Tab-separated table of C-alpha atoms in Angstrom:
chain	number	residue	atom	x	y	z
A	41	UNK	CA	0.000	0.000	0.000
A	42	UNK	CA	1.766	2.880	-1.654
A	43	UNK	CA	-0.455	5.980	-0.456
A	44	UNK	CA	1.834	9.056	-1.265
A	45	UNK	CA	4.794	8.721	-3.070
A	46	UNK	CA	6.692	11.963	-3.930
A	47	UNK	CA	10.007	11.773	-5.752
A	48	UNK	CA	13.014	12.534	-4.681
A	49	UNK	CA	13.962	12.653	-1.586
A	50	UNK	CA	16.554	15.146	-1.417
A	51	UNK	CA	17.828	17.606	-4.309
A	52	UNK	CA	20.281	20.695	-4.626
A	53	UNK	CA	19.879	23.169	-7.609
A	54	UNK	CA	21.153	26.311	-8.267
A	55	UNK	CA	19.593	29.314	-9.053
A	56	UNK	CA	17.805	29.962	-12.010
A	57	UNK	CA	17.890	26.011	-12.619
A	58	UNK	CA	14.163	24.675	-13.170
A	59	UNK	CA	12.635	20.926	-11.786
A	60	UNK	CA	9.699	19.064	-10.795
A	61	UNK	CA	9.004	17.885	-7.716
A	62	UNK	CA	6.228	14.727	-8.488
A	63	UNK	CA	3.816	13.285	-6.208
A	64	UNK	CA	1.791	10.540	-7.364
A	65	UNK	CA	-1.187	8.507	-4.730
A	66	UNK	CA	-3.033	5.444	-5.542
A	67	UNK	CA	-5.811	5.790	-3.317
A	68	UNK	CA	-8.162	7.482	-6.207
A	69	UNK	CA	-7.942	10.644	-3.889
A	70	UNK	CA	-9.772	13.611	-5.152
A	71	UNK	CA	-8.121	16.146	-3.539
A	72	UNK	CA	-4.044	16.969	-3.919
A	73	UNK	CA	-2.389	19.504	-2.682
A	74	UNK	CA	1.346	20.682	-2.154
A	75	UNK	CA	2.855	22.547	1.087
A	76	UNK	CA	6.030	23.882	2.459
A	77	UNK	CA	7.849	23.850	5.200
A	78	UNK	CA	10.090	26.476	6.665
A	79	UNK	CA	11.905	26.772	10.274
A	80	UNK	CA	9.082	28.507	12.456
A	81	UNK	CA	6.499	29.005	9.333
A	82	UNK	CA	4.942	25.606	9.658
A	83	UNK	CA	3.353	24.048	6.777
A	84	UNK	CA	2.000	27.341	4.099
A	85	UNK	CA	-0.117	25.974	1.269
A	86	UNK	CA	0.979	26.654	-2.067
A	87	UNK	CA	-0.937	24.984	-4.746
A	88	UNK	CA	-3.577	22.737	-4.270
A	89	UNK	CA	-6.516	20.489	-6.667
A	90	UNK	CA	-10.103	19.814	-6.187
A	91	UNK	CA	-9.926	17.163	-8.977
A	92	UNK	CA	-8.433	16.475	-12.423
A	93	UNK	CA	-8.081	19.265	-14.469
A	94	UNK	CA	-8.652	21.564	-11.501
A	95	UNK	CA	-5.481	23.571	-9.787
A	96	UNK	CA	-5.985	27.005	-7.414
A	97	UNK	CA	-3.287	29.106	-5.765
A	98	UNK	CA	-2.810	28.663	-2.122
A	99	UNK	CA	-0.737	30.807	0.409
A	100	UNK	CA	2.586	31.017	-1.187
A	101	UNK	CA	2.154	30.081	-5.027
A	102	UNK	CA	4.784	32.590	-6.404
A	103	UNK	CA	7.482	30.662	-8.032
A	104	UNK	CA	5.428	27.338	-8.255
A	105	UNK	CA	3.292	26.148	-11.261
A	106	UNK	CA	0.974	23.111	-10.659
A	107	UNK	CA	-1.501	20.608	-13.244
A	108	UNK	CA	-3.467	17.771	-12.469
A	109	UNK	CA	-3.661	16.063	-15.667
A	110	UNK	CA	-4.676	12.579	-13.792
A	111	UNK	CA	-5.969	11.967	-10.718
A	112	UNK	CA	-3.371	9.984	-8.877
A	113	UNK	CA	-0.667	12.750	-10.235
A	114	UNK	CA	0.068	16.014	-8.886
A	115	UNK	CA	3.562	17.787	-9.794
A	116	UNK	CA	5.218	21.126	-8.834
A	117	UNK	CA	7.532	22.421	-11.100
A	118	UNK	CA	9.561	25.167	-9.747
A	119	UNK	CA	10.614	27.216	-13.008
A	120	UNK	CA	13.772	29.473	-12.149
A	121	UNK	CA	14.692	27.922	-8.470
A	122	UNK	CA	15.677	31.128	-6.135
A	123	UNK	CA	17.791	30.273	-2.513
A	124	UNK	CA	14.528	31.877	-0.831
A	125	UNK	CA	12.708	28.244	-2.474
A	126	UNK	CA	14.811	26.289	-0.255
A	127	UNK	CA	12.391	23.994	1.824
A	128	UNK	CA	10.976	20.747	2.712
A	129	UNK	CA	8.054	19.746	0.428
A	130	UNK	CA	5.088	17.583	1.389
A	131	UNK	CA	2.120	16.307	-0.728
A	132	UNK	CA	-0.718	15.954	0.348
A	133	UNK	CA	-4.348	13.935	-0.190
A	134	UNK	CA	-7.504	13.554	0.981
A	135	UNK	CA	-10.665	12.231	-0.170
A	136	UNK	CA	-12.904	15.082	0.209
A	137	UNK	CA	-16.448	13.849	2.001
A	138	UNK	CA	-17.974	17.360	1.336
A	139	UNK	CA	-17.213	20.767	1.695
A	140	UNK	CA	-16.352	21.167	5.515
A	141	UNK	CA	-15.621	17.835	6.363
A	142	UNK	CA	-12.489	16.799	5.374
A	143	UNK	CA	-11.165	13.427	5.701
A	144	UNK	CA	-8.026	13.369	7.045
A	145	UNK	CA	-4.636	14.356	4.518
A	146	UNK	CA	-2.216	11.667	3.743
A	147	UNK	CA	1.503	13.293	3.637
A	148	UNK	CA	4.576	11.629	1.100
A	149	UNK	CA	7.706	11.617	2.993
A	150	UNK	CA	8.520	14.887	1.654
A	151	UNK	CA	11.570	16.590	-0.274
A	152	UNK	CA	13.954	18.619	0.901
A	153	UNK	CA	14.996	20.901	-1.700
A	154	UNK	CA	18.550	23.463	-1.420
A	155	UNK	CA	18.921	26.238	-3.480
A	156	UNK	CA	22.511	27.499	-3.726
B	197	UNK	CA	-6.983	34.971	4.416
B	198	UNK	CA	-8.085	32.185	6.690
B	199	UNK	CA	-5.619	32.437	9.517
B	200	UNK	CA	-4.897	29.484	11.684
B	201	UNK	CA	-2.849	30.805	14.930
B	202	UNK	CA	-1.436	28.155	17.127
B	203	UNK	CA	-0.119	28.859	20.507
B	204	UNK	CA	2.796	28.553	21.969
B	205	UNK	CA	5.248	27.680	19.052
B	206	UNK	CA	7.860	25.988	21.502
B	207	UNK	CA	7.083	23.623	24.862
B	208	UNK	CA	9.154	21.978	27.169
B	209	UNK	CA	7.956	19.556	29.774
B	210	UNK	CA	9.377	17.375	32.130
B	211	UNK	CA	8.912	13.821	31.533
B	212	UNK	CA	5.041	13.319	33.262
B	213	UNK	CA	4.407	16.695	33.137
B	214	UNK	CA	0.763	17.786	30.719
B	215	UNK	CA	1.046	19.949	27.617
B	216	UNK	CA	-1.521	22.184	26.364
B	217	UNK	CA	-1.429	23.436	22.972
B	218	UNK	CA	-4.518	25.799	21.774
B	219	UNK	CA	-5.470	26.674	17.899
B	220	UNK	CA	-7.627	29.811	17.251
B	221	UNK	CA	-9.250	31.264	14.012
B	222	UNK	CA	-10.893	34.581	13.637
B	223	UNK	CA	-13.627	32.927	11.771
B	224	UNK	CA	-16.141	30.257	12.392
B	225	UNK	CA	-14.659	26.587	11.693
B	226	UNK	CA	-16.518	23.890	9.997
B	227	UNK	CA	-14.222	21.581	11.068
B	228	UNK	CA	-10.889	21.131	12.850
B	229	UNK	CA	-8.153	18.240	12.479
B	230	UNK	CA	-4.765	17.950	14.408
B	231	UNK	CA	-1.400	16.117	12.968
B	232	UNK	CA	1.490	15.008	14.545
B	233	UNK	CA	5.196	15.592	12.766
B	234	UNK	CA	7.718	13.187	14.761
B	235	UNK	CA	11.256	15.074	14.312
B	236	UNK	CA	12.468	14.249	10.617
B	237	UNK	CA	8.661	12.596	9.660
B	238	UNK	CA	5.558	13.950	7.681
B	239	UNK	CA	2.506	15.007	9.220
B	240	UNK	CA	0.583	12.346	10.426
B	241	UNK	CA	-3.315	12.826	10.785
B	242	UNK	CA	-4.634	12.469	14.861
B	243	UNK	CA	-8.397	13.586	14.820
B	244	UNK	CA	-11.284	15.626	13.664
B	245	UNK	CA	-13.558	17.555	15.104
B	246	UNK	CA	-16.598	18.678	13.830
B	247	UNK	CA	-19.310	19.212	16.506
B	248	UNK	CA	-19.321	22.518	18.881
B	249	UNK	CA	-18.314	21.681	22.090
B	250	UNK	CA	-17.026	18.709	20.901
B	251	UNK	CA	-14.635	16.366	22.985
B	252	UNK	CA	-12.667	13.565	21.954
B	253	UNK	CA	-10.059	11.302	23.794
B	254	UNK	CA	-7.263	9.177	22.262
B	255	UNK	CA	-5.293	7.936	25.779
B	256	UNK	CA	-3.651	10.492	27.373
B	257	UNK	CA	-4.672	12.995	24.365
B	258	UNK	CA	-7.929	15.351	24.856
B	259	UNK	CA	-9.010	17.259	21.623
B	260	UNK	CA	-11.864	20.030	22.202
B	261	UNK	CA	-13.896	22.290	19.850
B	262	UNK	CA	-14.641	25.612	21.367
B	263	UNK	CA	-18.333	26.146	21.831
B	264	UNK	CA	-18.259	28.894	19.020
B	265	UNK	CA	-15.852	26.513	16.908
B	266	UNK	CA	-13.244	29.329	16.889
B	267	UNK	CA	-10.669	27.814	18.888
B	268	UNK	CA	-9.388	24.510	19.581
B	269	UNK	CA	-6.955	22.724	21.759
B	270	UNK	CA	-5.080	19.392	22.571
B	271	UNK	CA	-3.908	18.921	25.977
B	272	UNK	CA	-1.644	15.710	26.366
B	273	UNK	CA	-1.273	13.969	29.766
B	274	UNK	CA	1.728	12.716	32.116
B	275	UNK	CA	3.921	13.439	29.016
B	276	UNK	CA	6.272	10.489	27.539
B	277	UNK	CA	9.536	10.695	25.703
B	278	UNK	CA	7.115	8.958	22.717
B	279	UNK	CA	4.840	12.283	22.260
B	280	UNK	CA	8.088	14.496	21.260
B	281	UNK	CA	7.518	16.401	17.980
B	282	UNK	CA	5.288	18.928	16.285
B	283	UNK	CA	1.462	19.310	16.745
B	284	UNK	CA	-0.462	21.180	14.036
B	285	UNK	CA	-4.008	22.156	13.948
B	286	UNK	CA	-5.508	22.603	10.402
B	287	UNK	CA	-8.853	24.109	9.469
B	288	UNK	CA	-10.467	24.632	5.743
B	289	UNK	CA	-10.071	27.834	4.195
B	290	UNK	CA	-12.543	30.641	3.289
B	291	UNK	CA	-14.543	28.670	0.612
B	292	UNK	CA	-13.919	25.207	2.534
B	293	UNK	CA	-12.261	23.581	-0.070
B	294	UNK	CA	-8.608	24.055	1.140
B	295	UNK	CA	-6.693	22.345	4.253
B	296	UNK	CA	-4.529	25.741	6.085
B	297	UNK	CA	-1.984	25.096	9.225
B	298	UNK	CA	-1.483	26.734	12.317
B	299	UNK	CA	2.470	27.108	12.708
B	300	UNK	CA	2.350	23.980	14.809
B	301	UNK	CA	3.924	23.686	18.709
B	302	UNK	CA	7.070	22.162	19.249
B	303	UNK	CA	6.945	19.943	22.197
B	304	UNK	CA	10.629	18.906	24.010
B	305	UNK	CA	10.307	16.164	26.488
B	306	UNK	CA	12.877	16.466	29.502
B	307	UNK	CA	14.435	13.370	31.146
């Protein structure tokens, strides 16, 4: 039992480099959604999906473009990597019940990602 | 925005002490979940709550929903070197169909 798989576990760019971070479930989850974490920020949303075909911004999506071509895929792609992008990355799923009852989010192990 | 503020962002606690961490919004919640990040982990999903006034036990953990389901806490007791690590509260956002964080509470556990 897979759940959330995100891919890779560690990388190092440097600036002005693009990548993309991929997160894939296989729990037919409706609901994807991407979040960093900083040192004393917690975890800010940045992108996040209702449903194939369907992306919206979150807290921080400056920097970050998102699709959701399928439903068990979900990648960020960073497109000029700044040092201020350096983080830990989690994706995240639920299966959404209805509107203001969530069920709970599964987390991938996360990436931790270094901008030089 | 839909802001999630958690309180206090740093605990210590003596081995079989309690801890008290408390989540408040400025806005009604629908519904409020708490996670657990062990140092190095992901966020791992503890509990909803839905219900004002709403109580919930898991052992030694005690989840309530304010009456006016603005506020929130978790209040672990006799602490153990096991329950070291973040605890986040999450609510939806403004149109319900997003999952924001409080800024979590780091609990230490002394020997």
């Amino acid at each position: 039992n897979a759940g959330v798989t995100q891919t890779p576990k560690f990388q190092v760019l440097k600036t002005g480099q693009s990548m993309t971070l991929q997160c894939a479930q296989d729990m037919n989850h409706e609901y994807m959604s991407w979040y960093r974490q900083d040192p004393g920020m917690g975890l800010r949303l940045i992108h996040y999906s209702v449903g194939a075909g369907i992306t919206d911004q979150g807290e921080v999506p400056n920097g970050y473009n998102v699709s959701r071509s399928t439903t068990e895929d979900f990648p960020l792609r960073l497109l000029s990597a700044a040092p201020s992008q350096t983080s830990v990355y989690f994706c995240a799923s639920s299966s959404t019940a209805s509107l203001g009852a969530y069920s709970p989010l599964h987390f991938g192990n996360g990436t931790r990602l270094t901008v030089t | 925005g839909q802001q999630v503020m958690q309180i206090p962002q740093y605990q210590h606690v003596q081995e079989g002490e309690d801890f008290t961490t408390y989540c408040n919004s400025s806005t009604t919640l629908s519904n409020i979940q708490w996670y657990k990040q062990r140092p190095g982990g992901h966020p791992v999903f503890l509990i909803q709550l839905v219900k004002s006034g709403e109580v919930k036990k898991q052992k030694r953990l005690t989840f309530q929903f304010g009456e006016a389901k603005k506020n929130s806490s978790l209040h672990i007791t006799a602490t153990q070197t096991t329950d070291v690590g973040t605890y986040f509260c999450a609510g939806p956002g403004n149109r319900d169909d997003k999952i924001i964080f409080g800024k979590g509470t780091r609990l230490h556990i002394l020997p």
